[in-house]
PDB file of C-alpha atoms in Angstrom:
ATOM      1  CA  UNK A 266      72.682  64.516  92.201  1.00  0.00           C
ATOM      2  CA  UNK A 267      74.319  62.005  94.411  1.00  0.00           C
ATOM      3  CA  UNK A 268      76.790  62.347  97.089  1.00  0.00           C
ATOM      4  CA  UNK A 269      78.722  60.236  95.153  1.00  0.00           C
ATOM      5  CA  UNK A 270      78.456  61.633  91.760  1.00  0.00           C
ATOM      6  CA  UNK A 271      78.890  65.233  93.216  1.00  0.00           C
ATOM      7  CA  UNK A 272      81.833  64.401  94.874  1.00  0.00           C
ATOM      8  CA  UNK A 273      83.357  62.816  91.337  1.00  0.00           C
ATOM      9  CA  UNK A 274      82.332  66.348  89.946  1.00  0.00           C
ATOM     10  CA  UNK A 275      83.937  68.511  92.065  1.00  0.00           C
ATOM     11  CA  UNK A 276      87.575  66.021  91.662  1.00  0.00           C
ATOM     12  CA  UNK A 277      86.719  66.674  87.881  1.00  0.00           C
ATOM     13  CA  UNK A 278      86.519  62.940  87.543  1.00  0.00           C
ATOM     14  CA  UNK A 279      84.548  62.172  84.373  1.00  0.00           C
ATOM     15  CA  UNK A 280      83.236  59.244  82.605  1.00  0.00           C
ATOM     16  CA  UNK A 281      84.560  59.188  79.458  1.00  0.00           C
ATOM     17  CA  UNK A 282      81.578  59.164  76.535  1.00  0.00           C
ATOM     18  CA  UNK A 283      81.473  55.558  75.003  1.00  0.00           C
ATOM     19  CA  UNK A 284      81.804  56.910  71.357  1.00  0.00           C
ATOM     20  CA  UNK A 285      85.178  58.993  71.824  1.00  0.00           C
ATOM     21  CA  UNK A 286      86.646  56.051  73.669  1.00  0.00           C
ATOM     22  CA  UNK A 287      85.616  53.989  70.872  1.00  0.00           C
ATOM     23  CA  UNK A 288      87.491  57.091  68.542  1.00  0.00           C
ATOM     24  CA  UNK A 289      90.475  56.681  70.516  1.00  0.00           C
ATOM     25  CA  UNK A 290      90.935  53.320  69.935  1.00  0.00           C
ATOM     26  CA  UNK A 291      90.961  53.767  66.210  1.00  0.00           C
ATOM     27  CA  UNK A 292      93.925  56.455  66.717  1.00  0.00           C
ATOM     28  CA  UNK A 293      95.815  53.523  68.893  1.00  0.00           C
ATOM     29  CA  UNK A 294      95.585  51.073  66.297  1.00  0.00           C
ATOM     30  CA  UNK A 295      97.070  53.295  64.277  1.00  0.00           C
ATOM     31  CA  UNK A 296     100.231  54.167  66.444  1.00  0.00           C
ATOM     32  CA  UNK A 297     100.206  50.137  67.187  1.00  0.00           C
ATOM     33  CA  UNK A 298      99.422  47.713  65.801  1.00  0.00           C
ATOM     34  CA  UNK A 299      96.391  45.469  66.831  1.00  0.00           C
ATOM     35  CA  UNK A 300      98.071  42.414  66.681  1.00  0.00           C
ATOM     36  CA  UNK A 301     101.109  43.565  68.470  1.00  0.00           C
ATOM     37  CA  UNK A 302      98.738  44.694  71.562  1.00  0.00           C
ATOM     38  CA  UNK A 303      97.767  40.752  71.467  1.00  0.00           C
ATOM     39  CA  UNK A 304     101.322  39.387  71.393  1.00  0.00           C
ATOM     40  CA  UNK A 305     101.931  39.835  74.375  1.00  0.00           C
ATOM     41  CA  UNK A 306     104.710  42.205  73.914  1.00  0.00           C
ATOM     42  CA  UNK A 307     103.105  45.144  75.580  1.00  0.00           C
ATOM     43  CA  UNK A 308     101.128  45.689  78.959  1.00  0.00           C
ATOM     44  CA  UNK A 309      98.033  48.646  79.000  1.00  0.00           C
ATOM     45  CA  UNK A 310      98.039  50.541  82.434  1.00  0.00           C
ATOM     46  CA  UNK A 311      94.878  52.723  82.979  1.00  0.00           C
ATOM     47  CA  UNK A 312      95.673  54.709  86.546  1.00  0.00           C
ATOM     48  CA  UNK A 313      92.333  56.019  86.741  1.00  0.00           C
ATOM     49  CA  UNK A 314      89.864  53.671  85.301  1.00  0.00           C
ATOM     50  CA  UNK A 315      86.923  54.871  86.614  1.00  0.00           C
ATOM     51  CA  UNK A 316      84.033  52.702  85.200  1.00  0.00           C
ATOM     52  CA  UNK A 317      86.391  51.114  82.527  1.00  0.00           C
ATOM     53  CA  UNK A 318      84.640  53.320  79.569  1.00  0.00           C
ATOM     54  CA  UNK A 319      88.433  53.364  77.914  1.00  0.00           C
ATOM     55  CA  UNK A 320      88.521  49.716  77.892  1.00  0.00           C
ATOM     56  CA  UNK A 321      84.771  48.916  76.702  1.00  0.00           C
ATOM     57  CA  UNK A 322      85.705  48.510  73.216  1.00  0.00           C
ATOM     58  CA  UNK A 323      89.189  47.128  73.872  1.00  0.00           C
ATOM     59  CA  UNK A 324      89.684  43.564  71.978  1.00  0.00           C
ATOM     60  CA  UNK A 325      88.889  40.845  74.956  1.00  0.00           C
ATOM     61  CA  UNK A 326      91.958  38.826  73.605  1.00  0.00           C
ATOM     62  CA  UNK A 327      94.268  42.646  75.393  1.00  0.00           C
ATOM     63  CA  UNK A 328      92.548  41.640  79.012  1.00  0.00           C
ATOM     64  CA  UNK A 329      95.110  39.495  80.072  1.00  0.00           C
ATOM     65  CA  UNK A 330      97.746  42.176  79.581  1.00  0.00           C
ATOM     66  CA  UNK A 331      95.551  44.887  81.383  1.00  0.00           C
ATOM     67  CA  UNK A 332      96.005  46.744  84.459  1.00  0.00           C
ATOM     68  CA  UNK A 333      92.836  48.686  85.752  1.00  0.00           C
ATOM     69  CA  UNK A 334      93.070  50.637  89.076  1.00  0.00           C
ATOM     70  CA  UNK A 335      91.244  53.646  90.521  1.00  0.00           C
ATOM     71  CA  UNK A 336      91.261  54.938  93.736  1.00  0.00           C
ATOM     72  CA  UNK A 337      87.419  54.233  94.248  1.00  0.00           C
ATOM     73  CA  UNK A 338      86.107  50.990  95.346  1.00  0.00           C
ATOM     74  CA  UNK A 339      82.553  51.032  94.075  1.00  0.00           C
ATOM     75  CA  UNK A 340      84.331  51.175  90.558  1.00  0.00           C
ATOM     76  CA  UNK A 341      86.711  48.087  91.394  1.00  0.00           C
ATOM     77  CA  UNK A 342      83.908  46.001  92.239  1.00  0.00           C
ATOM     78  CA  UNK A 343      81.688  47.070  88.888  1.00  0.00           C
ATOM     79  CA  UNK A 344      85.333  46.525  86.708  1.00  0.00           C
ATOM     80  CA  UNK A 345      86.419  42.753  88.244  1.00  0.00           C
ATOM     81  CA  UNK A 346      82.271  41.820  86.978  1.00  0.00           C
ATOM     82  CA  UNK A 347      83.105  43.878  83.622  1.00  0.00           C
ATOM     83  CA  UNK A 348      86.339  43.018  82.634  1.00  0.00           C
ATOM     84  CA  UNK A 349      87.098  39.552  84.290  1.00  0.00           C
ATOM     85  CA  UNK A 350      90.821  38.458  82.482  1.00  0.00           C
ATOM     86  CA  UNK A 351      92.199  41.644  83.819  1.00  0.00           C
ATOM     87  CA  UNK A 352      94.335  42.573  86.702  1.00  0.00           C
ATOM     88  CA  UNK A 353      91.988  45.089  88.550  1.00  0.00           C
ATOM     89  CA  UNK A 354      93.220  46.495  92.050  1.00  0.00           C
ATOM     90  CA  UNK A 355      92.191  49.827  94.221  1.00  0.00           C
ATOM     91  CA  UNK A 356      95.089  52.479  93.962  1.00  0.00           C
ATOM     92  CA  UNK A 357      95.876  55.819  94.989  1.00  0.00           C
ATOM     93  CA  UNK A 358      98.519  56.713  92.152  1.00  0.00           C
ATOM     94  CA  UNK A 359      99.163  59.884  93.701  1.00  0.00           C
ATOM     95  CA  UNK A 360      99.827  58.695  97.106  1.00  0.00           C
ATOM     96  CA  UNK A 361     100.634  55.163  97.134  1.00  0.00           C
ATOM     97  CA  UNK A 362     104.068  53.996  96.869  1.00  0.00           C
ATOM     98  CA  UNK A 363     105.456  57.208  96.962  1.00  0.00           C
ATOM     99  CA  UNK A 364     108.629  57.833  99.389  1.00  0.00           C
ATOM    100  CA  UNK A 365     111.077  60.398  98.548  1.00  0.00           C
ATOM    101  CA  UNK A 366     112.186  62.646  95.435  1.00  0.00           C
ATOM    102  CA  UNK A 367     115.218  60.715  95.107  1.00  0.00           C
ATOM    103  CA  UNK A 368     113.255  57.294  95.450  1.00  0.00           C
ATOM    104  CA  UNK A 369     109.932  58.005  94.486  1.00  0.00           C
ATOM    105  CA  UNK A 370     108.642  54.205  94.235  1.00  0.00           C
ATOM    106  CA  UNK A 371     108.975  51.832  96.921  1.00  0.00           C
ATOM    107  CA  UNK A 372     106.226  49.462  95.380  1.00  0.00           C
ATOM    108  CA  UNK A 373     104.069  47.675  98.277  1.00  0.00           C
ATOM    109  CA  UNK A 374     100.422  48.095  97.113  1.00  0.00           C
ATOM    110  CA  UNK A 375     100.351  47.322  93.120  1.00  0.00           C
ATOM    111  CA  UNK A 376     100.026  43.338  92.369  1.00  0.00           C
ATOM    112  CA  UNK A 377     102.928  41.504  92.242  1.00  0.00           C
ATOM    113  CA  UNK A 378     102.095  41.049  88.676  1.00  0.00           C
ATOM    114  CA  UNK A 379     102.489  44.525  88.075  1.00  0.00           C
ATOM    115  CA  UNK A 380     105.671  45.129  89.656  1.00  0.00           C
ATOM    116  CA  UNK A 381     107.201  41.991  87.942  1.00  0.00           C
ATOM    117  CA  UNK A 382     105.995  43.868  85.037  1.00  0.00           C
ATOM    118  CA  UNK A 383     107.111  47.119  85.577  1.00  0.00           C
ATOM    119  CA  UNK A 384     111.001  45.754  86.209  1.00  0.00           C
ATOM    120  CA  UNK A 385     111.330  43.838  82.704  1.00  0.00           C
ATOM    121  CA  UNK A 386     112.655  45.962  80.425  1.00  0.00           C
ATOM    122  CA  UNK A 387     111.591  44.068  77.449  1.00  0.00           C
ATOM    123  CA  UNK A 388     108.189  45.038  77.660  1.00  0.00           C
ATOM    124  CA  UNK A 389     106.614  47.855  75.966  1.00  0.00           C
ATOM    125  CA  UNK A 390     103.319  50.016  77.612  1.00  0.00           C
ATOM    126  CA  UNK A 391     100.682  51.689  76.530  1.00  0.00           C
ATOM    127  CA  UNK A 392      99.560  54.348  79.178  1.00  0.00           C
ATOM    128  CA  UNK A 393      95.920  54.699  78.607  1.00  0.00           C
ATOM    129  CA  UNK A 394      94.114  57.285  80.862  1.00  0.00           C
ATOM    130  CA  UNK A 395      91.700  59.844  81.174  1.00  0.00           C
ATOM    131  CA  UNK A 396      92.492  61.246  85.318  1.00  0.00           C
ATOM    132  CA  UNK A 397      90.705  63.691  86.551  1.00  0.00           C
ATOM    133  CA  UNK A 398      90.772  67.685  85.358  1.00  0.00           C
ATOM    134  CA  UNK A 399      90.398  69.431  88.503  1.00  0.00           C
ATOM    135  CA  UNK A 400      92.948  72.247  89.430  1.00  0.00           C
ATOM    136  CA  UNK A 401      92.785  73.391  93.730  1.00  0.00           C
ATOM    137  CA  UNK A 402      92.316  76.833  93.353  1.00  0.00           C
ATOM    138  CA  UNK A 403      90.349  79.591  96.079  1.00  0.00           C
ATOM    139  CA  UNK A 404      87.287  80.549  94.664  1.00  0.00           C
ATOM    140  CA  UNK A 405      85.583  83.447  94.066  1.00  0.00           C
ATOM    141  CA  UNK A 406      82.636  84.227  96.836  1.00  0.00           C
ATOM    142  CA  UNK A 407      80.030  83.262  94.791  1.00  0.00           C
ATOM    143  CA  UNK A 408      81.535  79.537  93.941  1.00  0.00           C
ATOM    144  CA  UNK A 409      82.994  76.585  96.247  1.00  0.00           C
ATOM    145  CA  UNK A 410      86.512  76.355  97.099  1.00  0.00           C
ATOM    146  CA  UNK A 411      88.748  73.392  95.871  1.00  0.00           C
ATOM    147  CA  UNK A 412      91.633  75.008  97.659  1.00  0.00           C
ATOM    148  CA  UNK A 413      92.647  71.207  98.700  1.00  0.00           C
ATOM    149  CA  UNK A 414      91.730  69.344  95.711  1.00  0.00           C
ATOM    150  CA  UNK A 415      95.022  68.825  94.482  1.00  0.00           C
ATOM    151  CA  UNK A 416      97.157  67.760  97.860  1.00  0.00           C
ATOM    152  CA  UNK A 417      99.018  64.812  97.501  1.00  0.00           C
ATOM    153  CA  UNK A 418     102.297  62.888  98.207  1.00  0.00           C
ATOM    154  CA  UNK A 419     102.955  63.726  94.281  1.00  0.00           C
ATOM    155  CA  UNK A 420     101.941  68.089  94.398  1.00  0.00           C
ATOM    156  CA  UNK A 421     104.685  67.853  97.111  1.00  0.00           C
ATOM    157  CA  UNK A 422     107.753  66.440  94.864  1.00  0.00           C
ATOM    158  CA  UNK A 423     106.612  68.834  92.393  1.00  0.00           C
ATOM    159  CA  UNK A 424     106.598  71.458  94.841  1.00  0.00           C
ATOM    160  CA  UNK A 425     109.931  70.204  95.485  1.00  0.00           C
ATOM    161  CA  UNK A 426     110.916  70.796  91.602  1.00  0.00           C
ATOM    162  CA  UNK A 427     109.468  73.948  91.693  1.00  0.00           C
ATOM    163  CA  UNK A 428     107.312  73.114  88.350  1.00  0.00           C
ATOM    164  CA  UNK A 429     104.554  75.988  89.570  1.00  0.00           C
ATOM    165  CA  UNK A 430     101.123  76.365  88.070  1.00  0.00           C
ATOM    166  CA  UNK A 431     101.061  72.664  86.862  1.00  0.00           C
ATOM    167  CA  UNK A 432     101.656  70.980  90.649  1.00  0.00           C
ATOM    168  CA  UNK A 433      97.915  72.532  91.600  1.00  0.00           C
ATOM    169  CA  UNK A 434      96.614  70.053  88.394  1.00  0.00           C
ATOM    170  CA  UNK A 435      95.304  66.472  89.115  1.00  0.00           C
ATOM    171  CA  UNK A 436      96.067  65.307  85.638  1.00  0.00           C
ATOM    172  CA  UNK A 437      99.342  67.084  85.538  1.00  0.00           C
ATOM    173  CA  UNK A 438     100.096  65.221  88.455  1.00  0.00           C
ATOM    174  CA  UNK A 439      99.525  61.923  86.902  1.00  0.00           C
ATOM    175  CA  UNK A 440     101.334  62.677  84.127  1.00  0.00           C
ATOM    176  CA  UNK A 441     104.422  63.779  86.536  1.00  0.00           C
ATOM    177  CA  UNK A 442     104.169  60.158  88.302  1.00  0.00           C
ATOM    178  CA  UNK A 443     103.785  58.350  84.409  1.00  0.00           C
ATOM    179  CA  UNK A 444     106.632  60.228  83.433  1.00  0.00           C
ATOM    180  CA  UNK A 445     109.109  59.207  86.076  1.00  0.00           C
ATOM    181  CA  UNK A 446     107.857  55.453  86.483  1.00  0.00           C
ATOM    182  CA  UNK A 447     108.052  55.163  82.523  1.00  0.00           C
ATOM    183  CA  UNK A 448     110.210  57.635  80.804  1.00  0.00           C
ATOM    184  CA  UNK A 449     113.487  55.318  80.790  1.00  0.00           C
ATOM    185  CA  UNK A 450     111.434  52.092  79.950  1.00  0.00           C
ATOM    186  CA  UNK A 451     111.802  50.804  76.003  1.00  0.00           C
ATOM    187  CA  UNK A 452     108.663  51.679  73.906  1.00  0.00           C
ATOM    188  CA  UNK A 453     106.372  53.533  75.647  1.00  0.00           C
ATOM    189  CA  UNK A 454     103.023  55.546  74.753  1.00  0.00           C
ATOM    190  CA  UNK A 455     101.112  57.617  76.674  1.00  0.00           C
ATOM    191  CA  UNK A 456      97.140  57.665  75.335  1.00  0.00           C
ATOM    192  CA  UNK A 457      95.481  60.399  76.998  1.00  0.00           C
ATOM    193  CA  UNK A 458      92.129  62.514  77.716  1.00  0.00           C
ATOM    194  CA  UNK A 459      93.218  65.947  79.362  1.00  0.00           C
ATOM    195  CA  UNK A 460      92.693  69.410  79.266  1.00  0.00           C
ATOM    196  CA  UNK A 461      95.574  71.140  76.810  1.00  0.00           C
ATOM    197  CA  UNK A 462      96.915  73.267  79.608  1.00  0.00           C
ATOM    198  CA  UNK A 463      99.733  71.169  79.414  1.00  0.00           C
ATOM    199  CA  UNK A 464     100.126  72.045  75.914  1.00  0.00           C
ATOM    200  CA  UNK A 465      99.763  75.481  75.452  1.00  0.00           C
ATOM    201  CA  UNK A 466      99.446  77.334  79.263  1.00  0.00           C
ATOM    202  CA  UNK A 467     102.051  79.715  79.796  1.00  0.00           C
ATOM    203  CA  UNK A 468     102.482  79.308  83.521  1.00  0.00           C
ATOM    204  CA  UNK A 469     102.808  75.317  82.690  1.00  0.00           C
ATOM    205  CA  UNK A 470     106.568  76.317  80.755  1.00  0.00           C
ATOM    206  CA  UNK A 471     108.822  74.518  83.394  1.00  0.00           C
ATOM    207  CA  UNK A 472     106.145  71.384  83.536  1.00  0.00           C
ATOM    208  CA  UNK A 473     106.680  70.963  79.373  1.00  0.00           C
ATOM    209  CA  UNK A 474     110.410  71.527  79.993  1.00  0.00           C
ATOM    210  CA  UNK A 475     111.319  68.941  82.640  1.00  0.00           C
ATOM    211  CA  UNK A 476     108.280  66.931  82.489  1.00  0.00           C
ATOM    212  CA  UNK A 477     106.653  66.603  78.796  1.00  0.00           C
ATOM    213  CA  UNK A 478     109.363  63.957  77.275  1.00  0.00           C
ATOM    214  CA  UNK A 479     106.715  63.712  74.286  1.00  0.00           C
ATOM    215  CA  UNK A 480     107.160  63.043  70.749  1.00  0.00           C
ATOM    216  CA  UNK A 481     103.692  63.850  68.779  1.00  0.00           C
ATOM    217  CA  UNK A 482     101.860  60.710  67.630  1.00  0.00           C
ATOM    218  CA  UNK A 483      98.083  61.374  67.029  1.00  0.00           C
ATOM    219  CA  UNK A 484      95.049  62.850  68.390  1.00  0.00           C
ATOM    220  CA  UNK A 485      92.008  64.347  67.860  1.00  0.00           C
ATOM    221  CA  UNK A 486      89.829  67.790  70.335  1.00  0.00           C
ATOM    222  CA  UNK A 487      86.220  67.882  70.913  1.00  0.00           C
ATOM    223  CA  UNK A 488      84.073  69.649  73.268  1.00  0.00           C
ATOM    224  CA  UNK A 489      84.080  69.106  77.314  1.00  0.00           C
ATOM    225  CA  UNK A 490      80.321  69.329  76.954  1.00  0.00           C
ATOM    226  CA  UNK A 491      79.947  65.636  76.405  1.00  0.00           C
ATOM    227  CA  UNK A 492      81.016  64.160  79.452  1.00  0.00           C
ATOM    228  CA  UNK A 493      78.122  64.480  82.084  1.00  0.00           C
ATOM    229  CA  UNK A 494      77.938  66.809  84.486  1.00  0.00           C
ATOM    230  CA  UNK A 495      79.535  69.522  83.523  1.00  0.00           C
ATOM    231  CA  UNK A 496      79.212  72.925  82.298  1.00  0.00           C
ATOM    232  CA  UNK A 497      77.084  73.165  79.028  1.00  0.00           C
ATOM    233  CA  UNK A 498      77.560  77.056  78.673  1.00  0.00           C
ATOM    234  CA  UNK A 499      81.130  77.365  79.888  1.00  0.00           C
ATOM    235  CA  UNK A 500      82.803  74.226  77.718  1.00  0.00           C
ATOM    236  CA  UNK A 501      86.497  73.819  77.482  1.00  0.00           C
ATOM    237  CA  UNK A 502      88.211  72.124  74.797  1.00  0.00           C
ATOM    238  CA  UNK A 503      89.267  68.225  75.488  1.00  0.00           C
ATOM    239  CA  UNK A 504      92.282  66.571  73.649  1.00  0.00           C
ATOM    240  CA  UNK A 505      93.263  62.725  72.976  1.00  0.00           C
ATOM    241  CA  UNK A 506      96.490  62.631  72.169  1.00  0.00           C
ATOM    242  CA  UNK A 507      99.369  59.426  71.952  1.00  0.00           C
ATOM    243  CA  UNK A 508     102.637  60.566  72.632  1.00  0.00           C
ATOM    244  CA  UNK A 509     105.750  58.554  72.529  1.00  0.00           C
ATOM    245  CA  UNK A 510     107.682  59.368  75.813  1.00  0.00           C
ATOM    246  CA  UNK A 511     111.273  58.802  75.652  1.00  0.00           C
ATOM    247  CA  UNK A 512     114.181  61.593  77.209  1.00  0.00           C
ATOM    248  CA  UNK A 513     114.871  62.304  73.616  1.00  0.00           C
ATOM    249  CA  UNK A 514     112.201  64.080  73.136  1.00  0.00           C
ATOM    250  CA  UNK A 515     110.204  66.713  74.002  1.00  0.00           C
ATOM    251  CA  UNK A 516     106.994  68.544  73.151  1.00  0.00           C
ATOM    252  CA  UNK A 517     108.211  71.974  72.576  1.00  0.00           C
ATOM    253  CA  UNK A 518     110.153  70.516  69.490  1.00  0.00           C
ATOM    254  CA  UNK A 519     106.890  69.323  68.086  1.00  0.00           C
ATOM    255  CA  UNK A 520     104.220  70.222  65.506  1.00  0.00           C
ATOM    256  CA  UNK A 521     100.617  69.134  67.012  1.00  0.00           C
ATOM    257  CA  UNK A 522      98.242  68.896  64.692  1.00  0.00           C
ATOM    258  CA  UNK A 523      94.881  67.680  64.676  1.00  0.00           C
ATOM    259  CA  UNK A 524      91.100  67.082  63.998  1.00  0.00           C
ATOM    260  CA  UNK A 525      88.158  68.474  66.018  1.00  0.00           C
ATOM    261  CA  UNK A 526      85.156  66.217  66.368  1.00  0.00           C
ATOM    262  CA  UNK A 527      81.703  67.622  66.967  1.00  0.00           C
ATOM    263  CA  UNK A 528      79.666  65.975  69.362  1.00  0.00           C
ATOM    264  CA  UNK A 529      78.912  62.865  66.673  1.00  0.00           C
ATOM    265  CA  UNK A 530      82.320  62.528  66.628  1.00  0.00           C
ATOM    266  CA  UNK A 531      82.163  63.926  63.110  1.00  0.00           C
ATOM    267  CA  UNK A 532      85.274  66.005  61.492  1.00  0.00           C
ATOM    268  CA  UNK A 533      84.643  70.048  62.033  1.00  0.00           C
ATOM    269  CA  UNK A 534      87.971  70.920  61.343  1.00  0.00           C
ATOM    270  CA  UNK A 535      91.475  70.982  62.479  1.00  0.00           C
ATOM    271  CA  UNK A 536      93.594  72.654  65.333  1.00  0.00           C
ATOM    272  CA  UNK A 537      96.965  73.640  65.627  1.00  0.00           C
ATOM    273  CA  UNK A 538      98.881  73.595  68.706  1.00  0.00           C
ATOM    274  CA  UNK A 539     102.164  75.652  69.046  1.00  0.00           C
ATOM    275  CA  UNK A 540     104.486  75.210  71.941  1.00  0.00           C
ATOM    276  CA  UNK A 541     105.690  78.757  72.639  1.00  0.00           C
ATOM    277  CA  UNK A 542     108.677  79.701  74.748  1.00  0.00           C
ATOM    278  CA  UNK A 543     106.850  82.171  77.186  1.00  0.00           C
ATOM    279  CA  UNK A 544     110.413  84.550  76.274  1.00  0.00           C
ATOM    280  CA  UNK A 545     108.839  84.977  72.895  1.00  0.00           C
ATOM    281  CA  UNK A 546     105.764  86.357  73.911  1.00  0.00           C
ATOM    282  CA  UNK A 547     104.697  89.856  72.838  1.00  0.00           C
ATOM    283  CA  UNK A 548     104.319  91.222  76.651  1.00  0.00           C
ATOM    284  CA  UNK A 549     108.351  89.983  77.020  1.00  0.00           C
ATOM    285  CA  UNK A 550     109.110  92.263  74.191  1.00  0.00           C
ATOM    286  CA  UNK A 551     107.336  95.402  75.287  1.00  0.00           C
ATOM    287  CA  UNK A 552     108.886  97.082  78.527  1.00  0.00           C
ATOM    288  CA  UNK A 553     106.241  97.696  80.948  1.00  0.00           C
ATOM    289  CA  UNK A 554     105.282 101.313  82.144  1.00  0.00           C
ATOM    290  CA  UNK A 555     106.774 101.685  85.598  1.00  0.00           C
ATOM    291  CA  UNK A 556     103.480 102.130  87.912  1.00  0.00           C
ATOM    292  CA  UNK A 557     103.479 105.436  90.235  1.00  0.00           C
ATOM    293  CA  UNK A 558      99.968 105.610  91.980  1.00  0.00           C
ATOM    294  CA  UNK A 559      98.660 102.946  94.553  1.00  0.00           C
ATOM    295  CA  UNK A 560      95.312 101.634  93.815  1.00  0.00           C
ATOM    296  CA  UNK A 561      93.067 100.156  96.658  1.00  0.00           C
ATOM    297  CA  UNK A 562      93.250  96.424  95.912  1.00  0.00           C
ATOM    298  CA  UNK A 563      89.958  94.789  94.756  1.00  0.00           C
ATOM    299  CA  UNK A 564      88.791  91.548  95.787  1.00  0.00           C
ATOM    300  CA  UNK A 565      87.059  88.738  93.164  1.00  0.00           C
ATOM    301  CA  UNK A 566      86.431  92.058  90.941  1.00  0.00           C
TER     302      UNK A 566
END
């Protein structure tokens, strides 16, 4: 493997397969309108756009109202050959731009385009994304640490808002950033690949709470096992899933259901997704035994 692709790896940065970002698209033009995506009316953001695999299939006619930026350069020069009517720039979203809690966007790296964008409130957006899925964590002896994976000018503000578990997420922490740059704007979606953590993780409560502004569009699951590079015996589930972000809403009041693809992006089945208050759980019910022996603490047992 290369450096490079190893180091994409270990981030959790992964291309997304041509034939679910072609699937997507059909659940977009459901939740909008081709036509309006033409009209000018809305501007597409993709944050991490790796290769530009989400915007392959997109109509060419969309380019001129598309922002593309990643953080790696090798992919900004293959995009401005690919997808030549777009705005394409390189871009840390988790570091660049960022100030203070109170101020988080002092905007001095995006295109001047973009931020001309991004201050009339007329416009809608369509967040379309798929960031990376690692989560810093300190492994166990027999795997590699990714103990620093996750550090960034964004983990700290949610530090700051003591939101927990979900600050140690990459995608978590693009969705934090999304959410405060876009939650206030007029018509917004978010489109995105992640892991359902966010969805259904109890130690990710406070992040659904104060962060997940979400009203339930569309979406479809399939299997992590199709992106390259990862683990073929040890899959995790992937969602798609439109939301419309707005502080009216959010997820917990919401009923997410829908279709898992196999790896033809055929129909298998359905999944249901219940937002549980973590108070509601069985274990919060049951009073726990009070403990009177010390055991000798075991290590990665």
């Amino acid at each position: 493997m290369k450096e490079h692709d190893s180091k994409k790896r270990y981030l959790g940065e992964f291309y997304t397969p041509f034939i679910f970002a072609k699937k997507s698209l059909e659940f977009i033009n459901k939740a909008i309108n081709i036509e309006e995506l033409k009209s000018g009316r809305f501007r597409i953001w993709d944050m991490a756009c790796g290769k530009g695999n989400l915007e392959y299939y997109l109509d060419k006619s969309v380019y001129k109202y598309l922002y593309m930026s990643t953080i790696d350069k090798e992919d900004i020069e293959y995009c401005k050959v690919k997808f030549k009517k777009a705005c394409i720039f390189q871009y840390d979203y988790l570091n660049d731009d960022i100030e203070s809690k109170n101020k988080i966007f002092n905007y001095k790296k995006i295109p001047k385009k973009l931020k001309s964008d991004l201050e009339n409130k007329e416009l809608n957006w369509l967040i379309f994304i798929n960031p990376p899925y690692a989560t810093s964590q300190v492994a166990g002896t027999n795997s590699k640490s990714k103990k620093n994976v996750s550090y960034s000018s964004i983990r700290n503000i949610m530090h700051e808002n003591k939101l927990g578990e979900a600050s140690r997420e990459l995608s978590a922490q693009f969705m934090f950033r999304i959410n405060k740059e876009f939650v206030n704007g007029k018509n917004i979606y978010l489109a995105i690949f992640s892991k359902t953590n966010y969805i259904k993780s109890n130690n990710n409560e406070k992040f659904r709470e104060y962060i997940c502004n979400y009203k339930f569009i569309n979406g479809f699951v399939f299997s992590s096992s199709n992106f390259e590079s990862t683990s073929k015996t040890t899959p995790f589930p992937v969602s798609f899933i439109i939301w419309k972000i707005s502080n009216k809403y959010n997820i917990k009041k919401e009923n997410i259901n829908i279709p898992v693809f196999d790896n033809d992006c055929k129909k298998i089945g359905k999944k249901n997704f219940t937002v549980i208050d973590r108070n509601k759980l069985l274990n919060k019910w049951i009073k726990r035994v009070r403990n009177i022996y010390t055991f000798v603490p075991l290590s990665s047992a």
